[in-house]
Tab-separated table of C-alpha atoms in Angstrom:
chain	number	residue	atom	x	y	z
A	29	UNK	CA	151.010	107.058	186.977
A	30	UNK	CA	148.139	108.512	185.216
A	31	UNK	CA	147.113	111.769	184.688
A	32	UNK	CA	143.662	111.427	186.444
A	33	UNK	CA	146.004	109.781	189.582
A	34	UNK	CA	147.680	112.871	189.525
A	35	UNK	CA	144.697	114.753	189.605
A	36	UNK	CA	143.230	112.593	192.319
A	37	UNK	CA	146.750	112.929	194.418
A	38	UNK	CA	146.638	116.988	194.337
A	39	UNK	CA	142.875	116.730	195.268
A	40	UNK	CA	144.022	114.637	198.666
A	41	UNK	CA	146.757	116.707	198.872
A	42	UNK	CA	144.688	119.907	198.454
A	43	UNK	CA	141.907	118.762	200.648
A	44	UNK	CA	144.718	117.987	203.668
A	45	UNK	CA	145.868	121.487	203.468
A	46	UNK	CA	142.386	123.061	203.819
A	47	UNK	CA	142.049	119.794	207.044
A	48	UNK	CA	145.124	121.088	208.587
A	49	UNK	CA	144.376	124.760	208.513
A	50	UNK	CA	140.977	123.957	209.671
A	51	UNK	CA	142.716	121.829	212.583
A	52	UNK	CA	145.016	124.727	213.401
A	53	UNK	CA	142.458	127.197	213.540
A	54	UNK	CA	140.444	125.265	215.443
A	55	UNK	CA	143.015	125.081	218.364
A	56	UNK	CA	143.747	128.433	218.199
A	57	UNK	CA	139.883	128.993	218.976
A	58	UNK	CA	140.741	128.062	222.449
A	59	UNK	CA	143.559	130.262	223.368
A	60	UNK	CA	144.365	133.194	221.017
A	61	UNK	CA	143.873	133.471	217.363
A	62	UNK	CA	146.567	133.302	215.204
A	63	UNK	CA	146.075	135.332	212.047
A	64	UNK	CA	148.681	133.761	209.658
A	65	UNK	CA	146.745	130.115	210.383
A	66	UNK	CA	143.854	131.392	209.377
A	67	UNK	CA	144.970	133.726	206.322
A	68	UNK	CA	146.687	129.639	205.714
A	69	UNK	CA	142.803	127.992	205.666
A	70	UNK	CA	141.977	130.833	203.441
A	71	UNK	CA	144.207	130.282	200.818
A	72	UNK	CA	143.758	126.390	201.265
A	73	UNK	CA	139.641	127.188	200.333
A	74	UNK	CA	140.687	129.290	197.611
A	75	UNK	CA	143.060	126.479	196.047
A	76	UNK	CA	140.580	124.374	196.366
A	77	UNK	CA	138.348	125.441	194.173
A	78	UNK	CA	140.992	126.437	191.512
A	79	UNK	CA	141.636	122.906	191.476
A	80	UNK	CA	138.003	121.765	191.433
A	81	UNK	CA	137.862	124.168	188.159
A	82	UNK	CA	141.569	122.666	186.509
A	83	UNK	CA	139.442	119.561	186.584
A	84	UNK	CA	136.551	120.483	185.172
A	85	UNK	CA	134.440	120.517	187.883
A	86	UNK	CA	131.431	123.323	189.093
A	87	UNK	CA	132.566	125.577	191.733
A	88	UNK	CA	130.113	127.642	193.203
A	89	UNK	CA	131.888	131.443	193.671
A	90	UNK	CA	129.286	132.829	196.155
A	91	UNK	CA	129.609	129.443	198.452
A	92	UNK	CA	133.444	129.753	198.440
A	93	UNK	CA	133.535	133.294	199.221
A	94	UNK	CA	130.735	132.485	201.971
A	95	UNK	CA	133.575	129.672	203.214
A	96	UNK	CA	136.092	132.253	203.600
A	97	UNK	CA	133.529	135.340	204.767
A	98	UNK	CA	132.825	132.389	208.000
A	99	UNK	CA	136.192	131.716	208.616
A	100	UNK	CA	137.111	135.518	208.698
A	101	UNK	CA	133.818	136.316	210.471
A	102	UNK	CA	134.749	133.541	213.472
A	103	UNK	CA	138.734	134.843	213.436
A	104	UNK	CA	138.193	138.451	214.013
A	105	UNK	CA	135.094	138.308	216.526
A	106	UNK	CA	136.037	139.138	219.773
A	107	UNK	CA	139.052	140.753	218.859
A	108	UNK	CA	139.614	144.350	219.383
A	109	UNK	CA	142.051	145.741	216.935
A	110	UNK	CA	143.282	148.175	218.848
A	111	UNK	CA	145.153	145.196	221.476
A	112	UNK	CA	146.133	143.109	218.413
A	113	UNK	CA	150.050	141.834	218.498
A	114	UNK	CA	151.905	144.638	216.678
A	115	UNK	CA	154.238	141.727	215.283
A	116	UNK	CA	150.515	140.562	213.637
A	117	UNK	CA	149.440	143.948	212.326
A	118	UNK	CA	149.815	143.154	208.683
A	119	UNK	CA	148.197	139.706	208.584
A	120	UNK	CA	145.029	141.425	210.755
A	121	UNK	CA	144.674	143.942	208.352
A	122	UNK	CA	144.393	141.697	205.503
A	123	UNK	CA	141.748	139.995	207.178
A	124	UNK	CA	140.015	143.065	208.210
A	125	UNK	CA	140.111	144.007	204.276
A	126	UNK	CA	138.369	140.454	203.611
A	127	UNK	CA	135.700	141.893	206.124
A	128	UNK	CA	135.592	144.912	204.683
A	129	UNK	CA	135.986	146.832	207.980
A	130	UNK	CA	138.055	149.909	206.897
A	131	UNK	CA	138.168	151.590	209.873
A	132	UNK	CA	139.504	148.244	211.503
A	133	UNK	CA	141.628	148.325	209.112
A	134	UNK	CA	142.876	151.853	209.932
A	135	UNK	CA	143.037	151.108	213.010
A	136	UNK	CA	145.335	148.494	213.044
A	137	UNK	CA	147.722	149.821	210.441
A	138	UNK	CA	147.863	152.763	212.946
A	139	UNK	CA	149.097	150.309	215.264
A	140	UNK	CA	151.506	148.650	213.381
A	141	UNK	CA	152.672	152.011	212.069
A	142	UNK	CA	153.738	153.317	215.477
A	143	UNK	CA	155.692	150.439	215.964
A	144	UNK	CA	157.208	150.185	212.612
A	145	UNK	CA	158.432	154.049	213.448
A	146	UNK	CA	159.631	153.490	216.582
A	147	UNK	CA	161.903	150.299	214.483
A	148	UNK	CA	163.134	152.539	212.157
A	149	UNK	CA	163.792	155.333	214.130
A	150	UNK	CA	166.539	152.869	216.162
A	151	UNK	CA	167.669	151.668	212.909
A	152	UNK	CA	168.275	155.211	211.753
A	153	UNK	CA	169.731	156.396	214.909
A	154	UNK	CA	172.159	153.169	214.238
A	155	UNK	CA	173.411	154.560	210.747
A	156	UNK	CA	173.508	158.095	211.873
A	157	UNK	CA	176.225	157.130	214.527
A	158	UNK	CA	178.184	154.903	212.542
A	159	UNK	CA	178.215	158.016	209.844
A	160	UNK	CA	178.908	160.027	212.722
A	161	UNK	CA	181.883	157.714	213.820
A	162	UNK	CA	183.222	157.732	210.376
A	163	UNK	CA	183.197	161.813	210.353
A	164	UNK	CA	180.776	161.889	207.385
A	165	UNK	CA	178.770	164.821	208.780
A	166	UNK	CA	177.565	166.118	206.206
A	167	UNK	CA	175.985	162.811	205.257
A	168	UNK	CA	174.111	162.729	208.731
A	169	UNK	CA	172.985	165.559	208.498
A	170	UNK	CA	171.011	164.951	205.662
A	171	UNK	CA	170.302	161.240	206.926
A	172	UNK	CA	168.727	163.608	209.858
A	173	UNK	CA	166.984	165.760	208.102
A	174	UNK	CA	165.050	162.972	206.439
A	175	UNK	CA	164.792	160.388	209.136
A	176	UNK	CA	162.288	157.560	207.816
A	177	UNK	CA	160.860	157.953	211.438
A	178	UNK	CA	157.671	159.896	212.529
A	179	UNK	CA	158.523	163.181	213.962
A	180	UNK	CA	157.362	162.639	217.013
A	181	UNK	CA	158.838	165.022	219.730
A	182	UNK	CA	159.457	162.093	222.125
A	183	UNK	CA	160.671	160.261	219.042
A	184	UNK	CA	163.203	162.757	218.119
A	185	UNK	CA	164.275	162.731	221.540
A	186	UNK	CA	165.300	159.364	222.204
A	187	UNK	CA	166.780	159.730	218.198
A	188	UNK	CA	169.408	162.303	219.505
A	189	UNK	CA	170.624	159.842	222.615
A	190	UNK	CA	171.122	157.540	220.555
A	191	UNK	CA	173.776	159.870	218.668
A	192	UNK	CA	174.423	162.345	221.841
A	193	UNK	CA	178.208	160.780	222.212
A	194	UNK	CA	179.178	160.281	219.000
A	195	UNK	CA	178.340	164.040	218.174
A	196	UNK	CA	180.397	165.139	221.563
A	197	UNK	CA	182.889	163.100	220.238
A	198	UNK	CA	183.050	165.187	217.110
A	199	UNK	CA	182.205	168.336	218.667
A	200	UNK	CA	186.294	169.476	219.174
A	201	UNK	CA	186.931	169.779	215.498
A	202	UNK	CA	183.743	169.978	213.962
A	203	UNK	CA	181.833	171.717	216.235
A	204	UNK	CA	179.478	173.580	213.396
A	205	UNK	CA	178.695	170.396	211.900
A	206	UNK	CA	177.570	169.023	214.930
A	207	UNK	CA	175.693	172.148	215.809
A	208	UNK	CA	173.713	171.792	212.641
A	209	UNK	CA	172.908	168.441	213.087
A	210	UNK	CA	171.529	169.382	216.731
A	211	UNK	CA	169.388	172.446	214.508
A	212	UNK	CA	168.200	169.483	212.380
A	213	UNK	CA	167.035	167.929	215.470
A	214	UNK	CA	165.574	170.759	216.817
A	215	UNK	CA	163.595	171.443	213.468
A	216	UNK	CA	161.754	168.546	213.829
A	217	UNK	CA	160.058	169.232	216.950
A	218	UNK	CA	156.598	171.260	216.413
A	219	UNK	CA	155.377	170.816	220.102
A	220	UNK	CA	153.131	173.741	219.253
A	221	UNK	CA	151.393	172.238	216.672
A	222	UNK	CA	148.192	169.745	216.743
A	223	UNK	CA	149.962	166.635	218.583
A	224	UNK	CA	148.766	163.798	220.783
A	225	UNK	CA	148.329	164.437	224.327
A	226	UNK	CA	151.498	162.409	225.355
A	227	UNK	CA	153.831	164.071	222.306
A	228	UNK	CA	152.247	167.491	223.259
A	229	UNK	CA	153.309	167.082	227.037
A	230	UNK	CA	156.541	165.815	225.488
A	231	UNK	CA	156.967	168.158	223.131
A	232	UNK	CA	158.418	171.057	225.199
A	233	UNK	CA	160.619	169.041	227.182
A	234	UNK	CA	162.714	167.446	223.973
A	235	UNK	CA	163.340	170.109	222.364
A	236	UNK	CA	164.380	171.781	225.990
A	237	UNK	CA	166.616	168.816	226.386
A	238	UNK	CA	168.064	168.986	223.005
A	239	UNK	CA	168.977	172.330	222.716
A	240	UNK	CA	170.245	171.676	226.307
A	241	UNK	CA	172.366	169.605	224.706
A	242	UNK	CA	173.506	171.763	221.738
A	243	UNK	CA	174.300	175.176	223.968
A	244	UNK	CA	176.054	172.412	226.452
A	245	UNK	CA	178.793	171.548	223.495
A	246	UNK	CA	178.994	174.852	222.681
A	247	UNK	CA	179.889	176.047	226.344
A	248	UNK	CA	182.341	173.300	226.752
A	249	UNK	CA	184.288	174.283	223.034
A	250	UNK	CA	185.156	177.797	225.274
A	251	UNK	CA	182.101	179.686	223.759
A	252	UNK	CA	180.402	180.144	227.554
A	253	UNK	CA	179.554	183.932	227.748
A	254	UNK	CA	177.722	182.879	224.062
A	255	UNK	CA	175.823	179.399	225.322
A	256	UNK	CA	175.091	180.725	229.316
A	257	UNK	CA	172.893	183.791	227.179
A	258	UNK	CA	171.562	181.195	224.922
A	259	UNK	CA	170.277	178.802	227.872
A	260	UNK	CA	169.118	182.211	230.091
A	261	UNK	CA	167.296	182.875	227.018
A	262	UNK	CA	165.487	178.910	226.365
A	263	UNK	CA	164.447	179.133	229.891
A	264	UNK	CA	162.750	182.044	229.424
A	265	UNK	CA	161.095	180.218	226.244
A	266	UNK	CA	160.718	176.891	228.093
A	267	UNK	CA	158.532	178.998	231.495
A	268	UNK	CA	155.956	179.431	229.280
A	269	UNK	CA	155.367	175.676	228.938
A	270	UNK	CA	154.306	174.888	232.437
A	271	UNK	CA	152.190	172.294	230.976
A	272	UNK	CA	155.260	169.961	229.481
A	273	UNK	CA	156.312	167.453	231.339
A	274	UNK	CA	158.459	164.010	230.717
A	275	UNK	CA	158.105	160.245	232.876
A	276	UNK	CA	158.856	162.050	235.510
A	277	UNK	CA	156.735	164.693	235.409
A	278	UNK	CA	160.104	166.899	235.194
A	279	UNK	CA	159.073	170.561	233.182
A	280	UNK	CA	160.944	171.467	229.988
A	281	UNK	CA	162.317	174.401	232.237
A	282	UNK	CA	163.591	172.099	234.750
A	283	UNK	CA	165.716	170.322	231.794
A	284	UNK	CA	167.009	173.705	231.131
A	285	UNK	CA	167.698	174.402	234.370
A	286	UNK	CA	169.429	171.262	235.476
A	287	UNK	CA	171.957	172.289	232.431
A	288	UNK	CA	172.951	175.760	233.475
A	289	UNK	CA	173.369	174.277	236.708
A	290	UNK	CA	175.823	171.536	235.648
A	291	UNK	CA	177.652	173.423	233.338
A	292	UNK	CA	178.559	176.158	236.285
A	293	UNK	CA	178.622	174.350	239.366
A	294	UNK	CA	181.309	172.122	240.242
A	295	UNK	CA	178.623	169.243	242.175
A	296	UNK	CA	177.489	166.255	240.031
A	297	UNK	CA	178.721	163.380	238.545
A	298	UNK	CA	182.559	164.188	239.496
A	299	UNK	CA	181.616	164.797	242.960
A	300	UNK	CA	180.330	161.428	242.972
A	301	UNK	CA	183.714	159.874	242.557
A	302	UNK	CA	185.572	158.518	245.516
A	303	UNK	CA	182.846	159.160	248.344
A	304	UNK	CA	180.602	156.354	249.381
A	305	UNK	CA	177.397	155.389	246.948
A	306	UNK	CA	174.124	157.040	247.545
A	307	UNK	CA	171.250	154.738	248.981
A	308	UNK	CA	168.697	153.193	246.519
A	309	UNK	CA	165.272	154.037	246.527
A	310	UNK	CA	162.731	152.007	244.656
A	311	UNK	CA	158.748	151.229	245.218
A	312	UNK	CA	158.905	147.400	243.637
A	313	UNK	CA	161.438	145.143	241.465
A	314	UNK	CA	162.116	142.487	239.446
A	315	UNK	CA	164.058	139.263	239.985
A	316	UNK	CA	163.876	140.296	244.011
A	317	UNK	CA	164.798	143.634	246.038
A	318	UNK	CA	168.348	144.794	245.932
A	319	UNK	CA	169.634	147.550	248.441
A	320	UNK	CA	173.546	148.830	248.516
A	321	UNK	CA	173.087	147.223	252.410
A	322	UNK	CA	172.524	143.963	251.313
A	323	UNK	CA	175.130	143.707	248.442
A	324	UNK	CA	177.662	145.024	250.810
A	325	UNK	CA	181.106	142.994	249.882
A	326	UNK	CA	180.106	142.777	246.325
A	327	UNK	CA	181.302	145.019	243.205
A	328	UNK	CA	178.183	146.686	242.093
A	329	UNK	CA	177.059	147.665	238.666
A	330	UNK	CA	174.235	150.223	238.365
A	331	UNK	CA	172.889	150.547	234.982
A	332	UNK	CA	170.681	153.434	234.669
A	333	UNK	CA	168.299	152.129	231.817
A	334	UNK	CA	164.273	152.132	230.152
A	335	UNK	CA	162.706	150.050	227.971
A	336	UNK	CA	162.153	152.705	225.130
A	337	UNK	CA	166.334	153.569	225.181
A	338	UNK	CA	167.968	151.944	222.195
A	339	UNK	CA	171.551	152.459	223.489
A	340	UNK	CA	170.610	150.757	227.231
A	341	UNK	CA	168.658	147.688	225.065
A	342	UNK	CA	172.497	147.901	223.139
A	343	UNK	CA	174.393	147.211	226.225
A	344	UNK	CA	172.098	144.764	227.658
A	345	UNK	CA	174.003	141.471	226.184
A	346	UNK	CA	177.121	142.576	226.936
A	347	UNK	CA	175.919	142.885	230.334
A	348	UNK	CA	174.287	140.085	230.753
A	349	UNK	CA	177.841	138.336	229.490
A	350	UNK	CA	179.351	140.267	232.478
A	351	UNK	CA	177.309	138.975	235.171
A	352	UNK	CA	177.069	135.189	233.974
A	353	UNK	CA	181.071	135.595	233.693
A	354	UNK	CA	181.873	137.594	236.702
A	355	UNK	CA	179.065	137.142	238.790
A	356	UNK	CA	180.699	134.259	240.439
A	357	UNK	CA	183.836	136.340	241.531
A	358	UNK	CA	181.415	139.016	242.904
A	359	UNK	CA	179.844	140.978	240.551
A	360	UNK	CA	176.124	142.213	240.935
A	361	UNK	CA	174.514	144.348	237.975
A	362	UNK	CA	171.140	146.257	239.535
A	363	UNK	CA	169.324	147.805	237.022
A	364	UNK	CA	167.384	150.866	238.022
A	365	UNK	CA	164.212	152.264	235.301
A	366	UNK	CA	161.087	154.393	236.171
A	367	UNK	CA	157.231	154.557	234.361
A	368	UNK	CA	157.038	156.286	231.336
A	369	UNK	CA	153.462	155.825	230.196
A	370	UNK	CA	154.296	153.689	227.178
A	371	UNK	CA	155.819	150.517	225.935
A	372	UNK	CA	156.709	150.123	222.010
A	373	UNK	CA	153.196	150.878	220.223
A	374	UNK	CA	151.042	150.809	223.356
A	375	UNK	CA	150.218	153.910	224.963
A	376	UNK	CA	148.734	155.555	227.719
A	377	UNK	CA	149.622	152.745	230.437
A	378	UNK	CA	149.496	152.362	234.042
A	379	UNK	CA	151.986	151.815	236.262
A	380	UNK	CA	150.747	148.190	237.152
A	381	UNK	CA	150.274	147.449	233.166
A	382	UNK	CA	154.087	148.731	232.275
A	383	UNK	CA	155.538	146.818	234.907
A	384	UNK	CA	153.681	143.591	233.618
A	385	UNK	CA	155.366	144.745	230.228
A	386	UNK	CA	158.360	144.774	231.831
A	387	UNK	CA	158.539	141.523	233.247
A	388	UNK	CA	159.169	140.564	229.235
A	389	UNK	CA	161.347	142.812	229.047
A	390	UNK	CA	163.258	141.437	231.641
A	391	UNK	CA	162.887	137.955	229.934
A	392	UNK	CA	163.944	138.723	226.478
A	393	UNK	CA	167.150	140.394	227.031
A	394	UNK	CA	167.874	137.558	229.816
A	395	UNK	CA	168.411	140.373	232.856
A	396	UNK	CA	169.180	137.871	235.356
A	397	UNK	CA	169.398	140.682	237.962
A	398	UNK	CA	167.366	143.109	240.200
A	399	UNK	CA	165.396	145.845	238.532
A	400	UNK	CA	164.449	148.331	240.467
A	401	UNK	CA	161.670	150.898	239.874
A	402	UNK	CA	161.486	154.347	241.189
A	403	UNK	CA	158.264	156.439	240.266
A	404	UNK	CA	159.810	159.442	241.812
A	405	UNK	CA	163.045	159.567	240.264
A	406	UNK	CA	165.393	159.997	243.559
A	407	UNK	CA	167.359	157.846	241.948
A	408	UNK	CA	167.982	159.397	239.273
A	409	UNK	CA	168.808	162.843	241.287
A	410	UNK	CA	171.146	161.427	243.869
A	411	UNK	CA	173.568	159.920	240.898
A	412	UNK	CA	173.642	162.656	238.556
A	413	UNK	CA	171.923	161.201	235.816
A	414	UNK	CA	172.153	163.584	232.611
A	415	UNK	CA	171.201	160.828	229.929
A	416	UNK	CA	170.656	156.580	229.721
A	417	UNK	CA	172.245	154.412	229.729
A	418	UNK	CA	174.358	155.127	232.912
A	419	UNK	CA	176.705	153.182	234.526
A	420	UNK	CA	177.810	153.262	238.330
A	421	UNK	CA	180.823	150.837	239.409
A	422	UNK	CA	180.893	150.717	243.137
A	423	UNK	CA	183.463	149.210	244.401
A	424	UNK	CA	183.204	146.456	247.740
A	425	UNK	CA	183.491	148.876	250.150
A	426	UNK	CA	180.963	151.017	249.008
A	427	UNK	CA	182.878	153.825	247.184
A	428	UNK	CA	182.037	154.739	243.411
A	429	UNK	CA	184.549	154.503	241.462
A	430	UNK	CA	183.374	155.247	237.899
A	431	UNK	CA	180.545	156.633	236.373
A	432	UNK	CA	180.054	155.924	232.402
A	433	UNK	CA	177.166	157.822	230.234
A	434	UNK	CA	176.267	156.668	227.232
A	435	UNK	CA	177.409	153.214	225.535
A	436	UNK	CA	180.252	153.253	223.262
A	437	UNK	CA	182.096	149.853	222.751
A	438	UNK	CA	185.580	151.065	223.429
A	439	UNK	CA	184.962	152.904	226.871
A	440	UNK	CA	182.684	150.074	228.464
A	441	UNK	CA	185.786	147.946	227.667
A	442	UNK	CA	187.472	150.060	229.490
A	443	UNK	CA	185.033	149.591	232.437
A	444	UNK	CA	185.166	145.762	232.087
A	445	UNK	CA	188.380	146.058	232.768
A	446	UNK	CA	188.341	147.947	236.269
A	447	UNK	CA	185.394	145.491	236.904
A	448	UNK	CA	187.847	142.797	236.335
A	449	UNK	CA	190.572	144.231	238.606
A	450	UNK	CA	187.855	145.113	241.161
A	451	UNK	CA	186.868	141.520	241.106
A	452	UNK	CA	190.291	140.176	241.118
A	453	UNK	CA	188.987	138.289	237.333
């Protein structure tokens, strides 16, 4: 073969890459643009003409950058950045750079940013547990204090329940490491500086519920005179925040509140045990209604979950294992969630346009059972629900019979195991 045959075969095979990008793109005019096929034609134009000039050949600069400027012009029209795919942020922001729209740009790295927090800030919450676990401390708290995350308040918040059990866990021996690691946490919440509106109405509430949290461990180590005055003393702080509010439009001093109360009254979760299940209450669902009436004779699951929860989105798989294996024998998982304004990057939602988000949800981490929705949060009330996940195991004649916070491998083995007696395997 000669060398001009070789030249001729990388033209052809040059000139089918730009065809096959141009093809691609071309489809993807119809339905919804995908930026990585068109970054693909761009880089096909541009090899192009570095071929044309390897063999000698005039290549006009201001017509190939006018090729790409079309292509790039066509892509992004009609788009608006602030709806693109988060998954697609970087490859939209390189095209926005070839337009030379900056505050596109901006826009969309915004975008991605949020969601590239909200990633990180499970992936940190991850390490922090298993350092936890381990009874390296002192090496979470430092992994705390410099979270890759954005310090969101909500952030933050949803950081510490992802970490809530392993620090109770720890709490008996090491109770002032674990109490610094909650003052870490707490440090990071500025809910009265400059915030967005939904981290300012957030703000209040996370760091009630985390210092909740923190004066809770310290009642229950035998300090209660000490963490009673500290609580008397956040609600106090928290009154003065009328304006906070969380998904269910629950005040930071009603967090606060809710605590003291637990902590000194003997009703809750414990007097849940061995009396008959509470009704459901839900205003719509997924994968069909489900009511404690209608599954009567089955062994029912409750799972207590939201989208946004790292642990619940944890012990979705080994759920959805439990029902495929045990569904058969009687088993029902219900799932049961609320509206919290948001879902991943996209904020500000409706009711109408997180349940639609939802129904993906539901899809992707193959929750092939009810999921019920309750905007008002009886729910939530009627079982005692202090943090997500939760689990309820109701047995077939109605009665609960165990009530699991938080997911930790070892104890919802433990629960697979009643499930499987319950069920007779």
């Amino acid at each position: 073969m000669s060398i001009h045959d070789l030249q001729n075969m990388n033209r052809i095979h040059s000139l089918l890459l730009a065809s096959l990008a141009l093809s691609s793109f071309a489809l993807t005019q119809t339905a919804r643009v995908d930026p990585k096929v068109v970054l693909s034609h761009i880089r096909a134009i541009q090899q192009e003409a570095q071929e044309k000039q390897k063999r000698g050949e005039a290549v006009s600069e201001p017509k190939t950058q006018a090729q790409i400027d079309k292509v790039v012009a066509d892509a992004i029209s009609g788009v608006d950045p602030k709806k693109v795919p988060v998954e697609e942020c970087r490859d939209w922001m390189t095209l926005y750079q070839y337009a030379k729209r900056d505050a596109d740009v901006a826009t969309v790295a915004e975008r991605g940013y949020a969601q590239r927090a909200f990633d990180l800030m499970e992936m940190d919450s991850y390490i922090v547990r298993r350092m936890i676990d381990e009874g390296k401390l002192t090496e979470a708290l430092g992994r705390v204090r410099n979270t890759g995350f954005s310090a969101g308040p909500a952030m933050v918040g949803q950081f510490q329940l992802g970490i809530a059990r392993s620090l109770a866990a720890q709490a008996p021996k090491h109770l002032n490491e674990v109490l610094a690691i909650y003052d870490a946490l707490i440090d990071r919440i500025h809910f009265g500086a400059p915030l967005s509106d939904a981290d300012h109405s957030w703000g209040a509430v996370a760091y009630a519920a985390i210092s909740s949290e923190k004066y809770a461990l310290l009642y229950d180590s035998g300090k209660k005179e000490q963490a009673l005055k500290a609580l008397n003393l956040l609600a106090k702080e928290m009154a003065k925040h009328p304006e906070s509010k969380d998904a269910y439009s629950q005040s930071a001093a009603s967090y606060v509140a809710k605590t003291i109360a637990r902590l000194t009254s003997p009703d809750g979760q414990s007097s849940l045990l061995g009396r008959p299940a509470p009704a459901l209450v839900s205003d719509r669902s997924l994968g069909g209604p489900a009511s404690l009436g209608s599954l009567k004779g089955k062994v029912v699951v409750l799972d207590f979950m939201a989208h946004w929860c790292g642990p619940c989105k944890r012990a979705l798989p080994e759920l959805a294992k439990l029902q495929d294996r045990l569904g058969p024998k009687g088993l029902q998982i219900v799932s049961l969630t609320g509206y919290y304004g948001y879902f991943g990057a996209r904020t500000g939602l409706k009711p109408d346009a997180e349940f639609a988000e939802m129904g993906r949800f539901v899809k992707d981490f193959g929750m092939a059972w009810p999921v019920l929705f309750d905007a008002t949060a009886k729910n939530n009330s009627n079982y005692a629900v202090s943090a997500i996940p939760q689990l309820v195991v109701i047995d077939r004649n109605g009665i609960v019979r165990k009530i699991e916070v938080g997911y930790e491998p070892t104890e919802f083995a433990k629960t697979v195991r009643l499930l499987e007696d319950l069920t007779g395997k």
